[in-house]
Amino acid sequence: MSYLHAMLKTQTEQQHRRLEANPLIAQLLAPTLDCATYQRIITHYYSFHQHYEPAIASWIKDFSLIPKADWLYADLLQLGSLPQKTTQSEQPLHSKAEAIGALYVLEGATLGGQVILRTLKQQLPQYKHRFFSGYGKQTAQRWRLFLAYLSQIETTIDAASVVDSANNTFQALDDWMRN
């Protein structure tokens, strides 16, 4: 494990746990999950990703980014919702270090999505759950690719800024899901 990855893992654990305890996100694993709640959750994720992904892409040019907003859009269409593409308001990230911290959260979510997917397939089997499917069988490989990227750049980036941004992104997503 690289130094930067170790820092991120230990120093974001509290915010990560707080996000997992978010009442809306917790409903993803509830046996009472219904289509309306699922649609509400996906809508929140969609607007969050629309806000963060362009900001990440504007700073990170040396890692292959795969937009997840498109996956969420597909999920919303499947649910019968015509999602609105929003224009980005205030820029949430102001440096490459901040973008890397945010990307740590969004890429890491693909791993958590694999756990959520198992429950979703039981609760709402009629849907494909594109977002929570992540990279499919390539999810773990894609995560290792991101960790290799972290290892490669850790001596050229302000690690404290990366960690602060990851914590801020966890907090922002938690707040986003509460609104």
PDB file of C-alpha atoms in Angstrom:
ATOM      1  CA  MET A   1       0.000   0.000   0.000  1.00  0.00           C
ATOM      2  CA  SER A   2       1.412   3.363  -0.986  1.00  0.00           C
ATOM      3  CA  TYR A   3       1.925   6.106   1.568  1.00  0.00           C
ATOM      4  CA  LEU A   4      -0.823   8.254   0.029  1.00  0.00           C
ATOM      5  CA  HIS A   5      -3.301   5.392  -0.093  1.00  0.00           C
ATOM      6  CA  ALA A   6      -2.571   4.548   3.549  1.00  0.00           C
ATOM      7  CA  MET A   7      -3.112   8.186   4.531  1.00  0.00           C
ATOM      8  CA  LEU A   8      -6.381   8.353   2.610  1.00  0.00           C
ATOM      9  CA  LYS A   9      -7.662   5.116   4.056  1.00  0.00           C
ATOM     10  CA  THR A  10      -6.953   5.984   7.684  1.00  0.00           C
ATOM     11  CA  GLN A  11      -7.623   9.711   7.624  1.00  0.00           C
ATOM     12  CA  THR A  12     -10.951   9.514   5.785  1.00  0.00           C
ATOM     13  CA  GLU A  13     -12.379   6.576   7.686  1.00  0.00           C
ATOM     14  CA  GLN A  14     -14.562   8.714   9.952  1.00  0.00           C
ATOM     15  CA  GLN A  15     -16.139  10.676   7.069  1.00  0.00           C
ATOM     16  CA  HIS A  16     -16.540   7.472   5.081  1.00  0.00           C
ATOM     17  CA  ARG A  17     -18.424   5.817   7.963  1.00  0.00           C
ATOM     18  CA  ARG A  18     -20.579   8.912   8.396  1.00  0.00           C
ATOM     19  CA  LEU A  19     -21.555   8.785   4.733  1.00  0.00           C
ATOM     20  CA  GLU A  20     -22.391   5.076   4.980  1.00  0.00           C
ATOM     21  CA  ALA A  21     -24.693   5.930   7.898  1.00  0.00           C
ATOM     22  CA  ASN A  22     -26.533   8.581   5.875  1.00  0.00           C
ATOM     23  CA  PRO A  23     -30.239   7.672   6.156  1.00  0.00           C
ATOM     24  CA  LEU A  24     -30.845   7.856   2.410  1.00  0.00           C
ATOM     25  CA  ILE A  25     -27.823   5.746   1.519  1.00  0.00           C
ATOM     26  CA  ALA A  26     -28.652   3.250   4.264  1.00  0.00           C
ATOM     27  CA  GLN A  27     -32.003   2.671   2.540  1.00  0.00           C
ATOM     28  CA  LEU A  28     -30.116   1.069  -0.357  1.00  0.00           C
ATOM     29  CA  LEU A  29     -29.483  -1.913   1.897  1.00  0.00           C
ATOM     30  CA  ALA A  30     -32.913  -1.928   3.555  1.00  0.00           C
ATOM     31  CA  PRO A  31     -35.307  -4.782   2.839  1.00  0.00           C
ATOM     32  CA  THR A  32     -38.037  -2.156   2.384  1.00  0.00           C
ATOM     33  CA  LEU A  33     -36.361  -0.330  -0.522  1.00  0.00           C
ATOM     34  CA  ASP A  34     -38.953   0.665  -3.110  1.00  0.00           C
ATOM     35  CA  CYS A  35     -38.685   2.112  -6.621  1.00  0.00           C
ATOM     36  CA  ALA A  36     -39.562   5.666  -5.572  1.00  0.00           C
ATOM     37  CA  THR A  37     -36.836   5.748  -2.910  1.00  0.00           C
ATOM     38  CA  TYR A  38     -34.343   4.162  -5.281  1.00  0.00           C
ATOM     39  CA  GLN A  39     -35.151   6.793  -7.903  1.00  0.00           C
ATOM     40  CA  ARG A  40     -34.667   9.562  -5.340  1.00  0.00           C
ATOM     41  CA  ILE A  41     -31.263   8.139  -4.359  1.00  0.00           C
ATOM     42  CA  ILE A  42     -30.138   7.787  -7.972  1.00  0.00           C
ATOM     43  CA  THR A  43     -31.302  11.353  -8.698  1.00  0.00           C
ATOM     44  CA  HIS A  44     -29.132  12.659  -5.842  1.00  0.00           C
ATOM     45  CA  TYR A  45     -26.129  10.681  -7.045  1.00  0.00           C
ATOM     46  CA  TYR A  46     -26.702  11.886 -10.593  1.00  0.00           C
ATOM     47  CA  SER A  47     -26.721  15.564  -9.685  1.00  0.00           C
ATOM     48  CA  PHE A  48     -23.655  15.104  -7.464  1.00  0.00           C
ATOM     49  CA  HIS A  49     -21.686  13.383 -10.211  1.00  0.00           C
ATOM     50  CA  GLN A  50     -22.751  16.028 -12.725  1.00  0.00           C
ATOM     51  CA  HIS A  51     -21.278  18.613 -10.378  1.00  0.00           C
ATOM     52  CA  TYR A  52     -18.028  16.818  -9.498  1.00  0.00           C
ATOM     53  CA  GLU A  53     -16.997  14.871 -12.598  1.00  0.00           C
ATOM     54  CA  PRO A  54     -16.326  17.886 -14.876  1.00  0.00           C
ATOM     55  CA  ALA A  55     -14.346  19.501 -12.064  1.00  0.00           C
ATOM     56  CA  ILE A  56     -12.219  16.376 -11.648  1.00  0.00           C
ATOM     57  CA  ALA A  57     -11.704  16.093 -15.398  1.00  0.00           C
ATOM     58  CA  SER A  58     -10.567  19.712 -15.617  1.00  0.00           C
ATOM     59  CA  TRP A  59      -7.647  18.969 -13.272  1.00  0.00           C
ATOM     60  CA  ILE A  60      -6.695  15.366 -13.996  1.00  0.00           C
ATOM     61  CA  LYS A  61      -5.290  14.733 -17.452  1.00  0.00           C
ATOM     62  CA  ASP A  62      -2.945  11.820 -16.671  1.00  0.00           C
ATOM     63  CA  PHE A  63      -5.521   9.220 -15.605  1.00  0.00           C
ATOM     64  CA  SER A  64      -8.302   7.750 -17.706  1.00  0.00           C
ATOM     65  CA  LEU A  65     -11.559   9.007 -16.218  1.00  0.00           C
ATOM     66  CA  ILE A  66     -14.808   7.178 -16.875  1.00  0.00           C
ATOM     67  CA  PRO A  67     -17.849   9.385 -16.157  1.00  0.00           C
ATOM     68  CA  LYS A  68     -20.369   7.727 -13.914  1.00  0.00           C
ATOM     69  CA  ALA A  69     -23.036  10.389 -14.487  1.00  0.00           C
ATOM     70  CA  ASP A  70     -23.795   8.566 -17.744  1.00  0.00           C
ATOM     71  CA  TRP A  71     -24.419   5.357 -15.790  1.00  0.00           C
ATOM     72  CA  LEU A  72     -26.748   7.212 -13.434  1.00  0.00           C
ATOM     73  CA  TYR A  73     -28.540   8.806 -16.367  1.00  0.00           C
ATOM     74  CA  ALA A  74     -29.171   5.327 -17.796  1.00  0.00           C
ATOM     75  CA  ASP A  75     -30.498   4.146 -14.426  1.00  0.00           C
ATOM     76  CA  LEU A  76     -32.874   7.104 -14.214  1.00  0.00           C
ATOM     77  CA  LEU A  77     -34.182   6.507 -17.728  1.00  0.00           C
ATOM     78  CA  GLN A  78     -34.792   2.881 -16.811  1.00  0.00           C
ATOM     79  CA  LEU A  79     -36.778   4.069 -13.797  1.00  0.00           C
ATOM     80  CA  GLY A  80     -38.971   6.179 -16.064  1.00  0.00           C
ATOM     81  CA  SER A  81     -37.392   9.488 -15.118  1.00  0.00           C
ATOM     82  CA  LEU A  82     -36.138  11.990 -17.658  1.00  0.00           C
ATOM     83  CA  PRO A  83     -33.189  13.436 -15.747  1.00  0.00           C
ATOM     84  CA  GLN A  84     -32.197  17.034 -16.245  1.00  0.00           C
ATOM     85  CA  LYS A  85     -28.636  17.753 -17.238  1.00  0.00           C
ATOM     86  CA  THR A  86     -27.539  20.617 -15.062  1.00  0.00           C
ATOM     87  CA  THR A  87     -24.970  23.245 -15.709  1.00  0.00           C
ATOM     88  CA  GLN A  88     -22.144  23.325 -13.253  1.00  0.00           C
ATOM     89  CA  SER A  89     -22.437  26.122 -10.770  1.00  0.00           C
ATOM     90  CA  GLU A  90     -19.632  26.842  -8.343  1.00  0.00           C
ATOM     91  CA  GLN A  91     -16.405  24.955  -9.049  1.00  0.00           C
ATOM     92  CA  PRO A  92     -16.035  22.440  -6.173  1.00  0.00           C
ATOM     93  CA  LEU A  93     -12.317  21.753  -6.779  1.00  0.00           C
ATOM     94  CA  HIS A  94      -9.439  24.182  -7.088  1.00  0.00           C
ATOM     95  CA  SER A  95      -6.337  22.054  -7.676  1.00  0.00           C
ATOM     96  CA  LYS A  96      -5.149  18.717  -8.947  1.00  0.00           C
ATOM     97  CA  ALA A  97      -4.669  17.550  -5.349  1.00  0.00           C
ATOM     98  CA  GLU A  98      -8.312  18.336  -4.590  1.00  0.00           C
ATOM     99  CA  ALA A  99      -9.402  16.537  -7.758  1.00  0.00           C
ATOM    100  CA  ILE A 100      -7.428  13.445  -6.757  1.00  0.00           C
ATOM    101  CA  GLY A 101      -9.066  13.448  -3.315  1.00  0.00           C
ATOM    102  CA  ALA A 102     -12.505  13.671  -4.905  1.00  0.00           C
ATOM    103  CA  LEU A 103     -11.633  10.954  -7.408  1.00  0.00           C
ATOM    104  CA  TYR A 104     -10.564   8.692  -4.522  1.00  0.00           C
ATOM    105  CA  VAL A 105     -14.106   8.945  -3.171  1.00  0.00           C
ATOM    106  CA  LEU A 106     -15.854   8.421  -6.517  1.00  0.00           C
ATOM    107  CA  GLU A 107     -13.629   5.534  -7.622  1.00  0.00           C
ATOM    108  CA  GLY A 108     -13.817   3.935  -4.188  1.00  0.00           C
ATOM    109  CA  ALA A 109     -17.599   4.043  -4.409  1.00  0.00           C
ATOM    110  CA  THR A 110     -17.456   1.525  -7.240  1.00  0.00           C
ATOM    111  CA  LEU A 111     -16.164  -1.033  -4.724  1.00  0.00           C
ATOM    112  CA  GLY A 112     -18.955  -0.260  -2.265  1.00  0.00           C
ATOM    113  CA  GLY A 113     -21.379  -0.416  -5.149  1.00  0.00           C
ATOM    114  CA  GLN A 114     -20.594  -4.101  -5.547  1.00  0.00           C
ATOM    115  CA  VAL A 115     -21.924  -4.760  -2.023  1.00  0.00           C
ATOM    116  CA  ILE A 116     -25.017  -2.622  -2.634  1.00  0.00           C
ATOM    117  CA  LEU A 117     -25.625  -4.315  -5.994  1.00  0.00           C
ATOM    118  CA  ARG A 118     -26.192  -7.704  -4.379  1.00  0.00           C
ATOM    119  CA  THR A 119     -29.009  -6.255  -2.277  1.00  0.00           C
ATOM    120  CA  LEU A 120     -30.474  -4.285  -5.172  1.00  0.00           C
ATOM    121  CA  LYS A 121     -30.656  -7.400  -7.321  1.00  0.00           C
ATOM    122  CA  GLN A 122     -32.800  -8.981  -4.612  1.00  0.00           C
ATOM    123  CA  GLN A 123     -34.947  -5.934  -3.795  1.00  0.00           C
ATOM    124  CA  LEU A 124     -35.414  -4.523  -7.306  1.00  0.00           C
ATOM    125  CA  PRO A 125     -34.484  -7.330  -9.705  1.00  0.00           C
ATOM    126  CA  GLN A 126     -36.308  -5.737 -12.648  1.00  0.00           C
ATOM    127  CA  TYR A 127     -33.586  -3.072 -13.053  1.00  0.00           C
ATOM    128  CA  LYS A 128     -30.017  -3.279 -14.329  1.00  0.00           C
ATOM    129  CA  HIS A 129     -28.490  -0.939 -11.694  1.00  0.00           C
ATOM    130  CA  ARG A 130     -25.810   0.337 -14.057  1.00  0.00           C
ATOM    131  CA  PHE A 131     -24.267   2.728 -11.529  1.00  0.00           C
ATOM    132  CA  PHE A 132     -23.883   0.179  -8.754  1.00  0.00           C
ATOM    133  CA  SER A 133     -22.555  -2.378 -11.218  1.00  0.00           C
ATOM    134  CA  GLY A 134     -19.495  -0.157 -11.524  1.00  0.00           C
ATOM    135  CA  TYR A 135     -16.974  -1.618 -13.906  1.00  0.00           C
ATOM    136  CA  GLY A 136     -18.518  -5.069 -13.571  1.00  0.00           C
ATOM    137  CA  LYS A 137     -15.911  -7.817 -13.395  1.00  0.00           C
ATOM    138  CA  GLN A 138     -13.250  -5.160 -13.955  1.00  0.00           C
ATOM    139  CA  THR A 139     -14.126  -3.177 -10.791  1.00  0.00           C
ATOM    140  CA  ALA A 140     -11.285  -4.540  -8.637  1.00  0.00           C
ATOM    141  CA  GLN A 141      -8.827  -4.207 -11.524  1.00  0.00           C
ATOM    142  CA  ARG A 142      -9.913  -0.614 -12.122  1.00  0.00           C
ATOM    143  CA  TRP A 143      -9.437   0.149  -8.404  1.00  0.00           C
ATOM    144  CA  ARG A 144      -5.909  -1.298  -8.539  1.00  0.00           C
ATOM    145  CA  LEU A 145      -5.222   0.901 -11.568  1.00  0.00           C
ATOM    146  CA  PHE A 146      -6.297   3.954  -9.562  1.00  0.00           C
ATOM    147  CA  LEU A 147      -4.117   2.889  -6.615  1.00  0.00           C
ATOM    148  CA  ALA A 148      -1.157   2.502  -8.982  1.00  0.00           C
ATOM    149  CA  TYR A 149      -1.857   6.051 -10.172  1.00  0.00           C
ATOM    150  CA  LEU A 150      -1.861   7.292  -6.563  1.00  0.00           C
ATOM    151  CA  SER A 151       1.452   5.564  -5.944  1.00  0.00           C
ATOM    152  CA  GLN A 152       2.910   7.066  -9.096  1.00  0.00           C
ATOM    153  CA  ILE A 153       2.011  10.660  -8.228  1.00  0.00           C
ATOM    154  CA  GLU A 154       2.324  10.661  -4.434  1.00  0.00           C
ATOM    155  CA  THR A 155       5.735  12.347  -4.425  1.00  0.00           C
ATOM    156  CA  THR A 156       4.545  15.128  -6.733  1.00  0.00           C
ATOM    157  CA  ILE A 157       1.323  16.088  -4.969  1.00  0.00           C
ATOM    158  CA  ASP A 158       0.454  17.633  -1.607  1.00  0.00           C
ATOM    159  CA  ALA A 159      -0.819  14.598   0.284  1.00  0.00           C
ATOM    160  CA  ALA A 160      -2.535  16.665   2.976  1.00  0.00           C
ATOM    161  CA  SER A 161      -4.569  18.495   0.316  1.00  0.00           C
ATOM    162  CA  VAL A 162      -5.579  15.183  -1.250  1.00  0.00           C
ATOM    163  CA  VAL A 163      -6.765  13.851   2.124  1.00  0.00           C
ATOM    164  CA  ASP A 164      -8.572  17.095   2.987  1.00  0.00           C
ATOM    165  CA  SER A 165     -10.346  17.000  -0.352  1.00  0.00           C
ATOM    166  CA  ALA A 166     -11.357  13.364   0.069  1.00  0.00           C
ATOM    167  CA  ASN A 167     -12.843  14.217   3.465  1.00  0.00           C
ATOM    168  CA  ASN A 168     -14.567  17.274   1.986  1.00  0.00           C
ATOM    169  CA  THR A 169     -15.965  15.152  -0.852  1.00  0.00           C
ATOM    170  CA  PHE A 170     -17.309  12.544   1.567  1.00  0.00           C
ATOM    171  CA  GLN A 171     -18.892  15.390   3.548  1.00  0.00           C
ATOM    172  CA  ALA A 172     -20.286  17.060   0.417  1.00  0.00           C
ATOM    173  CA  LEU A 173     -21.865  13.804  -0.755  1.00  0.00           C
ATOM    174  CA  ASP A 174     -23.314  13.202   2.699  1.00  0.00           C
ATOM    175  CA  ASP A 175     -24.807  16.713   2.719  1.00  0.00           C
ATOM    176  CA  TRP A 176     -26.035  16.284  -0.891  1.00  0.00           C
ATOM    177  CA  MET A 177     -27.886  13.111   0.066  1.00  0.00           C
ATOM    178  CA  ARG A 178     -29.542  14.846   3.021  1.00  0.00           C
ATOM    179  CA  ASN A 179     -31.068  17.608   0.864  1.00  0.00           C
TER     180      ASN A 179
END
